[in-house]
Amino acid sequence: MFARILTRRFAANYLSTLAFIGLSYWIISDLSEWHRNLINAQWLLPAFGGALRIHTLMHVLIGVYVIALIPFYARYPWLHSKASTFLQGLWFAARRLRRPPSRARLACIARDRMRLPLLAGFSPATKQAALALLLKFFFAPLMINWCLAHAGDMTGSIAQVVDGWKQGQRGRMLFDSSLFWACFQAILFVDTFLFTIGYILEVPALRNRIRSVDPTFLGWFICLACYPPFNGITDHFFEWQSNDFPQFQSDTLHFIANISLLLLMAIYSWASVALGFKASNLTNRGIIARGPYAAVRHPAYAAKNLAWWIGAFPTLYVLWSTDNMKGLGYALFSLTCWSLIYAFRAITEERHLLMGDNGYAEYMARVRWRFVPKVF
């Protein structure tokens, strides 16, 4: 094991990965105002006896990475880290720039520009390494923030459930004040926890290595339109109409709607559990056909969108009952556009997965329905 640490491969993998982590940390902590606001957030965690700052957690994770990467790269000497592959590709690309490009090379660059222009001219391995690094840079801090936020909200809501029960709260009072939110935040915590692990860990033993990242501009554009800060721009065009916790006067309708919403969000989280540590956007990490994926190809998107439509019922009813047809039309238009965005996400993801010989075509033949069994 010690002999492997002294090899050139180990040094290239370890030092290049540390360089990427250092560069990423410098960008999110010093250069990017949006990231600074993100990592400076502080979340109350009653179950852990206080508050935890995202910045502190980032320091801890970086420290763990610096130490854990030593036995990791020694354990897998055959690996090429994403950072090492990218830097090596940059070196070869810089050397090629000194020579006039051949006709075949010019044709290859022109073809690549139909995908992601910034990566035109690089080798396929270099492009995939760059996309994987970019993916981790964007999503890892975001998921860490969300995961910790949901953990704090979940533990706080659970404590409120216990306190409310002791104070004699029952029925709708307990459900509205804390029980719904405890369930809702627990569901989202499970989802974001798995995605957080998926973005920061790639271990051969877990079989979650990234095989490919979507190389198309459209795939990235549709995906990032759903995440901050880019979804703020999307919201300017299609104003958000739904509510996480819709309110109804009728107790029966209120419970039916909100329990249905929780069940749909549970299916959404169940899809993440089925993916396990392979959970991440824009990637091919192997085909999953268990759990909800045995019934439809995109259960998470279907469940989330149906939950959003349930959450929009009160708004739609008020607009209809007040005869605000213009507002009702716009609300329906916005909800439809958000659903279409996720439909396009499903289509672009399938197009990416079909680019490689990974069994996805056979999976599509077995599971015919994208969103709803026996419907579409």
PDB file of C-alpha atoms in Angstrom, residues 160-170 173:
ATOM      1  CA  GLN A 160     -42.972  20.395  17.763  1.00  0.00           C
ATOM      2  CA  VAL A 161     -45.000  17.223  17.154  1.00  0.00           C
ATOM      3  CA  VAL A 162     -43.897  15.831  20.510  1.00  0.00           C
ATOM      4  CA  ASP A 163     -44.574  19.122  22.297  1.00  0.00           C
ATOM      5  CA  GLY A 164     -47.939  19.542  20.587  1.00  0.00           C
ATOM      6  CA  TRP A 165     -49.013  16.029  21.531  1.00  0.00           C
ATOM      7  CA  LYS A 166     -48.058  16.642  25.154  1.00  0.00           C
ATOM      8  CA  GLN A 167     -50.082  19.867  25.105  1.00  0.00           C
ATOM      9  CA  GLY A 168     -53.163  17.993  23.893  1.00  0.00           C
ATOM     10  CA  GLN A 169     -53.077  18.870  20.186  1.00  0.00           C
ATOM     11  CA  ARG A 170     -54.888  16.349  18.022  1.00  0.00           C
ATOM     12  CA  MET A 173     -54.436  21.202  14.706  1.00  0.00           C
TER      13      MET A 173
END
